[in-house]
mmCIF file of C-alpha atoms in Angstrom:
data_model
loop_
_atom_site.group_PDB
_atom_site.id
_atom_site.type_symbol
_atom_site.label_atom_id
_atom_site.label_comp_id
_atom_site.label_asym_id
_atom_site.label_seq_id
_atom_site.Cartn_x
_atom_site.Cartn_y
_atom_site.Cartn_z
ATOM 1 C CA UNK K 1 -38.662 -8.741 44.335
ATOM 2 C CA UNK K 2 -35.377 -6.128 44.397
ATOM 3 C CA UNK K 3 -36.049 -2.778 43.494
ATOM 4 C CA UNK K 4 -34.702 -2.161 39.499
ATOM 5 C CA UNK K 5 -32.602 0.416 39.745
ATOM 6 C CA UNK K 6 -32.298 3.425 37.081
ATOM 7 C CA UNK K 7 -29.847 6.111 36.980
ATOM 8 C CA UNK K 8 -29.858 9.105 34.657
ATOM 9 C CA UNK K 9 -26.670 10.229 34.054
ATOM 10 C CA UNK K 10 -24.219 12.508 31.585
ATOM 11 C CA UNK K 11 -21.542 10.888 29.495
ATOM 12 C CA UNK K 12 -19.405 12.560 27.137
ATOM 13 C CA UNK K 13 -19.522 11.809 23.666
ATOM 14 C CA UNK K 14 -16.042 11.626 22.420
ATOM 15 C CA UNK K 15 -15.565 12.269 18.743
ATOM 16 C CA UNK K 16 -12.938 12.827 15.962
ATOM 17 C CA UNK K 17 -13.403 16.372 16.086
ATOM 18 C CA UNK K 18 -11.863 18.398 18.455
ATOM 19 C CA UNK K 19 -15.045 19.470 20.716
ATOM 20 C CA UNK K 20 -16.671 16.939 22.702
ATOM 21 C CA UNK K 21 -20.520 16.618 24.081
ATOM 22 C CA UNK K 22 -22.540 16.153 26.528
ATOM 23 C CA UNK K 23 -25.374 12.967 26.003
ATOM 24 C CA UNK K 24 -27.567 11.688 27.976
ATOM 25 C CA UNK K 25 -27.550 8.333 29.576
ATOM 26 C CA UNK K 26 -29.391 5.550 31.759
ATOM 27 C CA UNK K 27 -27.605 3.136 33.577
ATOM 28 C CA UNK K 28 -30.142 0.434 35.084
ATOM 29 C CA UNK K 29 -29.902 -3.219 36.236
ATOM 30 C CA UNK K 30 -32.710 -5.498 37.594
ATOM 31 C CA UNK K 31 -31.438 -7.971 40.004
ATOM 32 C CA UNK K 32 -34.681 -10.360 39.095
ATOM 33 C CA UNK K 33 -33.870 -10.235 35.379
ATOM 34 C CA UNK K 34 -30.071 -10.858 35.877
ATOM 35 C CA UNK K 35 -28.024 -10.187 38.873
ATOM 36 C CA UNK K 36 -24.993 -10.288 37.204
ATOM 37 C CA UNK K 37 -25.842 -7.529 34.381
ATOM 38 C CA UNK K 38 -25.987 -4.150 34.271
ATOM 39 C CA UNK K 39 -27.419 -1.770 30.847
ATOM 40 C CA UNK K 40 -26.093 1.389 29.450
ATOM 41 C CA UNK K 41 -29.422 2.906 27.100
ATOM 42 C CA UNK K 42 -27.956 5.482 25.411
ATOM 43 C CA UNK K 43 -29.388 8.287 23.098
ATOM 44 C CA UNK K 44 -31.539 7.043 20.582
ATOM 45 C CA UNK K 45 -32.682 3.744 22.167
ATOM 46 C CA UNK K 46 -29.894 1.729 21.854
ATOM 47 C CA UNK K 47 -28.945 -0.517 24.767
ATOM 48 C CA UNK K 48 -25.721 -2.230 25.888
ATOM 49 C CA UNK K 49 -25.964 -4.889 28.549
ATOM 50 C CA UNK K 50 -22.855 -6.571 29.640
ATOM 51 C CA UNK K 51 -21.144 -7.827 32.895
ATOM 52 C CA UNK K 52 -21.382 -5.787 36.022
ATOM 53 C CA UNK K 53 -17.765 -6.971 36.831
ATOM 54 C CA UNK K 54 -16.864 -5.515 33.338
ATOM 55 C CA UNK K 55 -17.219 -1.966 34.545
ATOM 56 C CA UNK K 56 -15.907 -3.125 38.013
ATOM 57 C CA UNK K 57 -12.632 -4.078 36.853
ATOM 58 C CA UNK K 58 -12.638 -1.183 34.590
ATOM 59 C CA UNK K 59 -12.187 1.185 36.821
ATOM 60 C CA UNK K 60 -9.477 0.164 37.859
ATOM 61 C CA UNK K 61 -7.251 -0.962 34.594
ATOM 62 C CA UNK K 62 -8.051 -1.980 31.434
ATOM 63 C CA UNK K 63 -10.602 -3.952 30.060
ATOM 64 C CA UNK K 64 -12.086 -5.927 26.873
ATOM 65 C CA UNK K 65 -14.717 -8.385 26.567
ATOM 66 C CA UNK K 66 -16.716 -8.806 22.895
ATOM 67 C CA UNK K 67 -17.367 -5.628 21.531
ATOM 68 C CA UNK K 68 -16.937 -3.330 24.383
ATOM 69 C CA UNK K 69 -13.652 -1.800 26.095
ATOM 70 C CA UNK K 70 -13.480 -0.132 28.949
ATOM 71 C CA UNK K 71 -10.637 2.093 30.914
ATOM 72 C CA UNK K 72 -9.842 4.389 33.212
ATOM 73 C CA UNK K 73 -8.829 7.728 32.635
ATOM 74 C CA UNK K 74 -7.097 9.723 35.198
ATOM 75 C CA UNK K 75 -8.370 9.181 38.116
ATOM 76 C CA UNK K 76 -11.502 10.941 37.721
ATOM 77 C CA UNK K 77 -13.122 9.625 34.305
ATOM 78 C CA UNK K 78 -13.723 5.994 32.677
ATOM 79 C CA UNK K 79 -13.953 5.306 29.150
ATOM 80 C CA UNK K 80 -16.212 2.817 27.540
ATOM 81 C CA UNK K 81 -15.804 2.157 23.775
ATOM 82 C CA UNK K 82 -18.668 0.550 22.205
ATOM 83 C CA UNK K 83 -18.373 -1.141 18.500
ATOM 84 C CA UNK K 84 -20.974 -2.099 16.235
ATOM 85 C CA UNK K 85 -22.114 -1.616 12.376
ATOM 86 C CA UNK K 86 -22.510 2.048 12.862
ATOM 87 C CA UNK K 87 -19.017 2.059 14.008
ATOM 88 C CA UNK K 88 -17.344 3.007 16.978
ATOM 89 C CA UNK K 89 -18.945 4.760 19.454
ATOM 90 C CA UNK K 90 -16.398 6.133 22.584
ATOM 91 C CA UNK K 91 -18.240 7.721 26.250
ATOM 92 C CA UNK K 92 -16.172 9.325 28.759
ATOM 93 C CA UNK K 93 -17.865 8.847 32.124
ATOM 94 C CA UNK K 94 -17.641 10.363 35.679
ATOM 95 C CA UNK K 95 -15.979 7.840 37.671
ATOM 96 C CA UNK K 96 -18.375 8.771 41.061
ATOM 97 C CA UNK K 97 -21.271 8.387 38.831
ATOM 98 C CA UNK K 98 -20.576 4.606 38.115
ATOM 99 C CA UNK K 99 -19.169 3.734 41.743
ATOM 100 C CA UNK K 100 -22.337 5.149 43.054
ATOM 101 C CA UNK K 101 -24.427 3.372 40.798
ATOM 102 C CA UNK K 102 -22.181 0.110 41.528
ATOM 103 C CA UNK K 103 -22.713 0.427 44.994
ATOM 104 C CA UNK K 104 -26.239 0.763 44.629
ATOM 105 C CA UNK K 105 -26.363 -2.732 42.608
ATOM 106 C CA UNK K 106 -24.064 -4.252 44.756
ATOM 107 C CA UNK K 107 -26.752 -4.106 47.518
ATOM 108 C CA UNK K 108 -29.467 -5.517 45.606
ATOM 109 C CA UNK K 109 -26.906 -8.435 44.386
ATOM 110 C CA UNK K 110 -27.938 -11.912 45.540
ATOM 111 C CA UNK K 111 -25.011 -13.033 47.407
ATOM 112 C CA UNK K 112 -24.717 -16.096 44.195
ATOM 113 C CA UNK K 113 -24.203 -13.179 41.841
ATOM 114 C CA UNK K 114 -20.896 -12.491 42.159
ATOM 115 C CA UNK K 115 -18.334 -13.697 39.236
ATOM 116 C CA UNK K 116 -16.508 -16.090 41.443
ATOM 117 C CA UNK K 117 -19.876 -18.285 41.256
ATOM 118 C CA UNK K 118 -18.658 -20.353 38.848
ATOM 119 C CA UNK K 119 -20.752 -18.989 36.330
ATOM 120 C CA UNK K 120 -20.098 -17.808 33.121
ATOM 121 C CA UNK K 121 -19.118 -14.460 32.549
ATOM 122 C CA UNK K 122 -21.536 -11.853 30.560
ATOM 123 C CA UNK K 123 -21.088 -11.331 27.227
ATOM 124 C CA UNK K 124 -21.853 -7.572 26.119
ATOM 125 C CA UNK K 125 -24.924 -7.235 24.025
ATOM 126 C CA UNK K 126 -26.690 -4.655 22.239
ATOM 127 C CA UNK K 127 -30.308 -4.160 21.863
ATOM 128 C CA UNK K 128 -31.796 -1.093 19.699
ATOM 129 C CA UNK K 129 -34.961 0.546 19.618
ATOM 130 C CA UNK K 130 -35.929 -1.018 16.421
ATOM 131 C CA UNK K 131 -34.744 -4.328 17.490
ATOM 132 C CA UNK K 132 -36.445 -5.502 20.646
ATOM 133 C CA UNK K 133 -34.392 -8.896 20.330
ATOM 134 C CA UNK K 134 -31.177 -8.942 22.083
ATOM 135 C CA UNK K 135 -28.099 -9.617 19.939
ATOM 136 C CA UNK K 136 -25.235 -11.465 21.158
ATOM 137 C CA UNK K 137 -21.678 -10.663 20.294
ATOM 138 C CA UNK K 138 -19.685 -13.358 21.119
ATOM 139 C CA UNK K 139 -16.732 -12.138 19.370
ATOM 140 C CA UNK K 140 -15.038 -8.876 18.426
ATOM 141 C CA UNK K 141 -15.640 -8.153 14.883
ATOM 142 C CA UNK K 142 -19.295 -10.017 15.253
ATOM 143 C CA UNK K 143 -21.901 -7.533 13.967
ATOM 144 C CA UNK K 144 -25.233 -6.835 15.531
ATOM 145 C CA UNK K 145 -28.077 -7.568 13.784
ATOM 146 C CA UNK K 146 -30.117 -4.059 12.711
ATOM 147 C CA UNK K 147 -34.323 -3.873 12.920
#
């Protein structure tokens, strides 16, 4: 059985206000539950699963897929932009944080899980503390169910 790999990491909380802070994060993805997903928990308890390939291709222009967006910024930062009922929640990431944390998952891939498989893509997800089931969001503008 692959390792599960877990990450703690810093994002930056990006608000309307004109200071920003620092949160912290855990990136983690477990080849055996599925090799083609990776999770974001962020503070709180709330967790976003989505494609691997979403923050991939991310990083390198952007990207939308349900209720998550994701960009570069400069050439040292990435954006992901989260919606839900609460609203809109925006993290500014080290780029070397996620391509080292890609990398790592990239190893631990089965050689099947890569999107040109044939299978279908992720769709993002969001799972809160209160809320152990999973919630798909097949569209943007779908809302999450809350616990």
């Amino acid at each position: 059985m692959p390792p599960v790999i877990e990450e703690h990491a810093r994002a930056r909380l990006i608000t309307d206000g004109p200071l920003t802070r620092p949160v912290p994060v855990e990136l983690r993805y477990d080849a055996a539950d599925d090799p083609r997903t990776v999770h974001i928990t962020l503070p709180g308890g709330t967790d976003w699963a989505f494609g691997r390939d979403l923050l991939e291709r991310g990083l390198r222009t952007p990207i939308e897929r349900g209720a998550v967006r994701v960009w570069p910024c400069g050439r040292t930062q990435l954006i992901v932009e989260l919606h839900s009922t609460d609203g809109v929640e925006v993290f500014q990431f080290e780029t070397r944080t996620l391509i080292r944390f890609l990398a790592r998952t990239r190893s631990q891939a089965p050689a099947t899980a890569t999107p040109s498989d044939g299978s279908p893509e992720k769709r993002p997800s969001r799972t809160t503390a209160a809320n152990t089931a999973t919630t798909t969001r097949p569209e943007r503008g779908a809302q999450p169910a809350r616990g």
